[in-house]
Short mmCIF file of C-alpha atoms in Angstrom, two decimals:
data_model
loop_
_atom_site.label_atom_id
_atom_site.label_comp_id
_atom_site.label_asym_id
_atom_site.label_seq_id
_atom_site.Cartn_x
_atom_site.Cartn_y
_atom_site.Cartn_z
CA MET A 48 10.12 131.79 216.61
CA ALA A 49 11.71 130.20 219.61
CA PRO A 50 13.98 132.12 221.98
CA ALA A 51 17.67 131.65 221.37
CA ALA A 52 18.33 129.91 224.69
CA ASP A 53 17.51 126.20 224.48
CA ARG A 54 19.11 123.06 225.83
CA LEU A 55 21.53 121.05 223.69
CA GLY A 56 21.09 117.43 222.72
CA TYR A 57 22.50 114.68 220.55
CA TRP A 58 22.81 116.79 217.38
CA GLY A 59 24.63 119.64 219.11
CA ARG A 60 24.06 123.34 218.70
CA PRO A 61 21.50 124.21 216.00
CA THR A 62 22.97 125.59 212.78
CA SER A 63 19.63 126.15 211.03
CA THR A 64 18.40 129.69 210.42
CA LEU A 65 15.09 128.71 212.03
CA ASP A 66 14.36 127.34 215.47
CA TRP A 67 10.65 126.89 216.03
CA CYS A 68 8.58 127.45 219.15
CA GLU A 69 8.80 123.91 220.49
CA GLU A 70 11.37 123.63 223.30
CA ASN A 71 14.45 121.74 222.12
CA TYR A 72 15.33 118.26 223.43
CA VAL A 73 12.59 118.22 226.06
CA VAL A 74 10.96 114.90 225.13
CA SER A 75 14.01 113.10 223.77
CA PHE A 76 17.77 113.67 223.89
CA TYR A 77 17.95 112.43 220.28
CA ILE A 78 15.18 114.57 218.78
CA ALA A 79 15.45 118.35 218.92
CA GLU A 80 11.76 119.10 218.35
CA PHE A 81 9.88 115.92 219.15
CA TRP A 82 6.31 116.89 218.26
CA ASN A 83 7.36 118.86 215.19
CA THR A 84 9.20 115.73 214.08
CA VAL A 85 6.64 112.95 214.62
CA SER A 86 3.82 115.07 213.18
CA ASN A 87 5.45 114.60 209.77
CA LEU A 88 4.25 110.99 209.68
CA ILE A 89 1.04 112.22 208.08
CA MET A 90 3.12 113.49 205.15
CA ILE A 91 5.09 110.25 204.84
CA LEU A 92 2.92 107.16 205.31
CA PRO A 93 -0.35 108.09 203.50
CA PRO A 94 1.44 109.51 200.42
CA ILE A 95 3.55 106.35 200.13
CA TYR A 96 0.35 104.30 200.17
CA GLY A 97 -1.16 106.69 197.60
CA ALA A 98 1.87 106.32 195.32
CA LEU A 99 1.66 102.53 195.47
CA GLN A 100 -2.08 102.59 194.77
CA THR A 101 -1.65 105.03 191.89
CA PHE A 102 1.08 102.87 190.37
CA LYS A 103 -1.07 99.78 190.84
CA ASP A 104 -3.99 101.46 189.05
CA GLY A 105 -1.70 102.17 186.09
CA LEU A 106 -2.19 105.92 186.23
CA GLU A 107 0.27 108.48 184.94
CA VAL A 108 3.68 108.71 186.56
CA ARG A 109 3.20 112.40 187.35
CA TYR A 110 0.72 111.48 190.08
CA VAL A 111 3.04 108.86 191.53
CA CYS A 112 5.64 111.65 191.65
CA SER A 113 3.12 113.93 193.40
CA PHE A 114 2.60 111.44 196.22
CA LEU A 115 6.30 110.63 196.49
CA GLY A 116 7.12 114.35 196.44
CA LEU A 117 4.84 114.92 199.42
CA ALA A 118 6.49 111.99 201.20
CA ALA A 119 9.90 113.54 200.45
CA VAL A 120 8.74 116.79 202.06
CA GLY A 121 7.69 114.84 205.14
CA ILE A 122 11.01 113.01 205.36
CA GLY A 123 12.98 116.22 204.90
CA SER A 124 10.91 117.98 207.54
CA TRP A 125 11.42 115.02 209.89
CA CYS A 126 15.20 115.29 209.48
CA PHE A 127 15.17 119.06 209.92
CA HIS A 128 13.11 119.15 213.11
CA MET A 129 14.96 116.17 214.52
CA THR A 130 18.39 117.80 214.10
CA LEU A 131 17.93 121.57 213.55
CA GLN A 132 20.97 121.43 211.27
CA TYR A 133 21.16 123.75 208.26
CA GLU A 134 21.74 120.96 205.74
CA MET A 135 18.57 119.28 206.99
CA GLN A 136 16.74 122.61 206.77
CA LEU A 137 17.44 122.64 203.04
CA LEU A 138 16.25 119.03 202.90
CA ASP A 139 12.98 120.35 204.29
CA GLU A 140 12.58 123.57 202.31
CA LEU A 141 13.77 122.66 198.82
CA PRO A 142 11.54 119.55 198.42
CA MET A 143 8.59 121.84 199.21
CA ILE A 144 9.46 123.80 196.07
CA TYR A 145 10.04 120.70 193.95
CA CYS A 146 6.87 118.99 195.15
CA CYS A 147 4.78 122.10 194.50
CA CYS A 148 6.20 122.31 190.98
CA VAL A 149 4.95 118.77 190.33
CA PHE A 150 1.54 119.77 191.71
CA VAL A 151 1.45 122.80 189.41
CA TYR A 152 2.32 120.73 186.35
CA CYS A 153 -0.32 118.12 187.15
CA ILE A 154 -3.22 120.52 187.62
CA TYR A 155 -2.32 122.77 184.68
CA GLU A 156 -1.89 119.81 182.33
CA CYS A 157 -4.98 117.88 183.43
CA PHE A 158 -6.93 118.46 180.19
CA LYS A 159 -4.40 117.00 177.76
CA GLN A 160 -4.35 113.62 176.01
CA GLU A 161 -3.40 110.63 178.09
CA HIS A 162 0.37 110.26 178.64
CA ALA A 163 0.96 113.54 176.78
CA ILE A 164 4.03 115.46 177.94
CA ASN A 165 4.32 119.23 177.59
CA TYR A 166 7.98 120.12 177.81
CA PHE A 167 7.57 123.90 178.03
CA PRO A 168 6.00 124.00 181.53
CA ILE A 169 8.43 121.30 182.62
CA ALA A 170 11.36 123.46 181.51
CA LEU A 171 9.83 126.54 183.13
CA LEU A 172 9.23 124.81 186.46
CA LEU A 173 12.67 123.21 186.33
CA PHE A 174 14.28 126.59 185.76
CA PHE A 175 12.28 128.03 188.66
CA SER A 176 13.40 125.17 190.92
CA ILE A 177 17.06 125.56 189.94
CA ILE A 178 17.06 129.32 190.56
CA VAL A 179 15.42 128.92 193.97
CA SER A 180 17.83 126.11 194.88
CA VAL A 181 20.96 127.97 193.83
CA VAL A 182 19.92 131.21 195.50
CA ARG A 183 18.92 129.33 198.64
CA MET A 184 22.20 127.45 198.89
CA THR A 185 24.53 130.29 197.97
CA SER A 186 22.81 132.80 200.25
CA SER A 187 23.05 130.74 203.43
CA PRO A 188 25.30 131.43 206.42
CA PHE A 189 26.87 128.05 205.64
CA PRO A 190 26.94 127.97 201.81
CA ILE A 191 26.31 124.41 200.66
CA LEU A 192 28.05 125.00 197.34
CA SER A 193 31.28 125.81 199.15
CA LEU A 194 31.29 122.86 201.50
CA PRO A 195 34.14 120.32 201.20
CA TYR A 196 31.90 117.48 200.05
CA VAL A 197 30.82 119.38 196.91
CA PRO A 198 33.42 118.70 194.19
CA GLN A 199 35.28 121.78 192.98
CA ASP A 200 34.42 121.14 189.35
CA ILE A 201 30.72 121.13 190.22
CA GLN A 202 31.16 124.34 192.18
CA ALA A 203 32.91 125.95 189.22
CA PHE A 204 30.24 124.77 186.78
CA ILE A 205 27.41 126.11 188.92
CA ALA A 206 29.25 129.38 189.43
CA ILE A 207 29.65 129.88 185.68
CA CYS A 208 26.07 128.90 184.84
CA THR A 209 24.49 131.05 187.51
CA GLU A 210 26.84 134.03 187.57
CA LYS A 211 24.33 136.42 186.08
CA GLN A 212 21.03 134.98 187.31
CA ALA A 213 21.59 133.58 190.80
CA VAL A 214 24.17 136.10 191.94
CA ALA A 215 21.94 138.97 190.83
CA LEU A 216 19.07 137.45 192.78
CA HIS A 217 21.38 136.94 195.73
CA TYR A 218 22.40 140.57 196.05
CA LYS A 219 19.30 142.33 194.79
CA VAL A 220 16.57 140.15 196.27
CA TYR A 221 17.66 137.71 198.90
CA LEU A 222 19.84 139.99 201.00
CA GLN A 223 17.15 142.66 201.07
CA TRP A 224 14.71 140.26 202.74
CA LYS A 225 15.22 138.71 206.12
CA GLU A 226 15.74 134.98 205.82
CA PRO A 227 13.68 132.86 205.20
CA VAL A 228 11.30 135.25 203.43
CA PHE A 229 12.74 134.35 200.02
CA HIS A 230 11.79 130.69 200.37
CA GLN A 231 8.37 131.52 201.80
CA VAL A 232 7.56 133.94 198.97
CA MET A 233 8.65 131.49 196.27
CA TYR A 234 6.61 128.73 197.90
CA GLY A 235 3.65 131.11 198.21
CA VAL A 236 3.81 131.89 194.48
CA LEU A 237 3.48 128.21 193.64
CA VAL A 238 0.64 127.69 196.13
CA ALA A 239 -1.20 130.69 194.68
CA CYS A 240 -0.92 129.16 191.19
CA LEU A 241 -2.43 125.93 192.54
CA VAL A 242 -5.28 127.72 194.28
CA PHE A 243 -6.25 129.84 191.28
CA ARG A 244 -6.24 126.87 188.92
CA ALA A 245 -8.14 124.57 191.28
CA VAL A 246 -10.83 127.15 192.03
CA PHE A 247 -11.22 127.90 188.31
CA ILE A 248 -11.74 124.21 187.48
CA VAL A 249 -14.28 123.52 190.22
CA THR A 250 -16.12 126.74 189.40
CA TRP A 251 -16.39 126.41 185.63
CA VAL A 252 -15.55 122.83 184.64
CA TYR A 253 -16.32 120.26 187.36
CA PRO A 254 -18.50 122.04 189.96
CA TRP A 255 -19.30 118.73 191.71
CA LEU A 256 -15.69 118.70 192.96
CA ARG A 257 -16.10 121.93 194.93
CA ALA A 258 -16.46 120.12 198.26
CA LEU A 259 -13.13 118.34 197.87
CA CYS A 260 -11.40 121.47 196.59
CA TYR A 261 -12.65 123.77 199.32
CA THR A 262 -12.00 121.18 202.02
CA SER A 263 -8.40 120.94 200.87
CA LEU A 264 -8.03 124.73 200.81
CA SER A 265 -9.73 125.21 204.19
CA VAL A 266 -7.57 122.60 205.92
CA PHE A 267 -4.41 124.10 204.44
CA LEU A 268 -5.49 127.64 205.36
CA LEU A 269 -6.21 126.59 208.95
CA GLY A 270 -2.71 125.14 209.16
CA PHE A 271 -1.29 128.42 207.84
CA VAL A 272 -3.20 130.39 210.49
CA LEU A 273 -1.85 128.15 213.26
CA TRP A 274 1.67 128.49 211.82
CA ASN A 275 1.43 132.27 212.14
CA ILE A 276 0.00 132.10 215.66
CA ASP A 277 2.89 129.83 216.65
CA ASN A 278 5.39 132.34 215.28
CA ILE A 279 3.81 135.49 216.69
CA PHE A 280 2.77 134.26 220.14
CA CYS A 281 5.62 131.85 220.86
CA ASP A 282 6.47 133.34 224.26
CA SER A 283 2.87 133.09 225.43
CA LEU A 284 2.54 129.53 224.16
CA ARG A 285 5.73 128.48 225.93
CA ALA A 286 4.54 130.06 229.18
CA THR A 287 1.20 128.28 228.86
CA ARG A 288 2.89 124.93 228.30
CA GLN A 289 4.86 125.37 231.53
CA ARG A 290 1.57 125.34 233.45
CA LEU A 291 0.05 122.35 231.66
CA PRO A 292 0.67 118.59 231.94
CA PRO A 293 3.06 117.40 229.18
CA VAL A 294 0.36 115.51 227.27
CA VAL A 295 -2.00 118.49 227.30
CA GLY A 296 0.85 120.87 226.50
CA ALA A 297 1.58 118.86 223.36
CA VAL A 298 -1.74 120.06 221.94
CA THR A 299 -0.37 123.61 221.97
CA GLN A 300 2.47 122.67 219.59
CA LEU A 301 0.93 124.63 216.73
CA HIS A 302 3.78 124.03 214.30
CA ALA A 303 3.07 120.32 214.62
CA TRP A 304 -0.56 121.07 213.75
CA TRP A 305 0.73 122.99 210.72
CA HIS A 306 2.39 119.77 209.56
CA ILE A 307 -0.74 117.72 210.14
CA LEU A 308 -3.14 120.14 208.47
CA THR A 309 -0.95 121.10 205.51
CA GLY A 310 -0.05 117.46 205.02
CA LEU A 311 -3.73 116.56 204.89
CA GLY A 312 -4.54 119.56 202.71
CA SER A 313 -1.78 118.69 200.25
CA TYR A 314 -2.88 115.05 200.17
CA LEU A 315 -6.46 116.12 199.41
CA HIS A 316 -5.16 118.38 196.66
CA ILE A 317 -3.47 115.42 195.01
CA LEU A 318 -6.76 113.50 195.22
CA LEU A 319 -8.53 116.50 193.64
CA SER A 320 -5.97 116.77 190.85
CA LEU A 321 -6.12 113.03 190.25
CA GLN A 322 -9.91 113.05 190.19
CA ILE A 323 -9.98 115.93 187.69
CA ARG A 324 -7.53 114.11 185.45
CA SER A 325 -9.21 110.70 185.66
CA THR A 326 -12.63 112.27 185.04
CA TYR A 327 -11.32 113.99 181.92
CA LEU A 328 -9.86 110.70 180.71
CA LYS A 329 -13.31 109.13 181.26
CA TYR A 330 -12.28 106.81 184.07
CA ARG A 331 -14.56 106.28 187.03
CA PRO A 332 -12.90 107.87 190.06
CA LYS A 333 -14.50 107.53 193.46
CA VAL A 334 -13.28 108.69 196.86
CA LYS A 335 -13.40 105.94 199.47
CA PHE A 336 -12.30 105.89 203.08
CA LEU A 337 -9.61 103.48 204.19
CA CYS A 338 -10.65 101.93 207.52
CA GLY A 339 -13.57 104.34 207.43
CA VAL A 340 -11.23 107.27 208.16
CA TRP A 341 -8.59 108.11 205.56
CA PRO A 342 -9.68 109.21 202.04
CA VAL A 343 -8.27 107.34 199.05
CA LEU A 344 -9.18 107.53 195.38
CA HIS A 345 -10.35 104.33 193.75
CA ILE A 346 -10.14 104.23 189.94
CA GLU A 347 -12.19 101.69 188.04
CA SER A 348 -10.24 100.18 185.17
CA GLN A 349 -13.14 100.40 182.73
CA LYS A 350 -13.65 103.78 181.13
CA THR A 351 -17.03 105.42 180.75
CA SER A 352 -18.44 105.69 177.28
#
């Protein structure tokens, strides 16, 4: 994490519980962490294109939601790193949970009839998302549920509905872990579910998809490694950047690389999930490269026999 002392900019003093290793307001007075902000473009523009292409191909809405969910994560992360405000931090962290829940549903329901809807996993994932959201918002140093712009009747309703579940989690779980471990663990649980399911499918069902699966996992894992290096060796990285030209120093912004690599890894996972589903439905999926660089999935309208 970054040292506490950092310059102030347009958005004022940070209220987020996290302040990453990039020096604040160095590149722009209006953007707290410039490189951590612009690196989110990889999680915004390609997924929007993927959502439009998926909708155009007439595929199931769940995969449109997967692409849009990843774009929402990118937008939330952009807002968070641009402002370092706690409300924007939630806009970054909570969509990660929601998006991962959509991913989990897609890959666990990939061998069902076309347009079939299984309400049990939907309810389970929705309950998981609500619990994480309520605990996250009520356990903050600036509780969102008690802010003036949340109507009192909504606050009362949430308090009644979550009195036993969320409050118990708040006191027994959340406060025993240093923030933001709770969010990271819950996110890790969902990612682990995705990894186990994907590896099982490419091992026992569609082994020809191993390359795409393991590429996605490797890219994501590399991003996770860089994320940890950025957290553990922040002081050394900052000292190194002081001795480098600004353009070269930008390469050492490892949290920005985390965005790029996890954004690409998540995008490839959606392609994998979509290819598994379309193969099961006897479509003809094929990975192509847009402009010879960016992978997209082309689905032929005619099914195989």
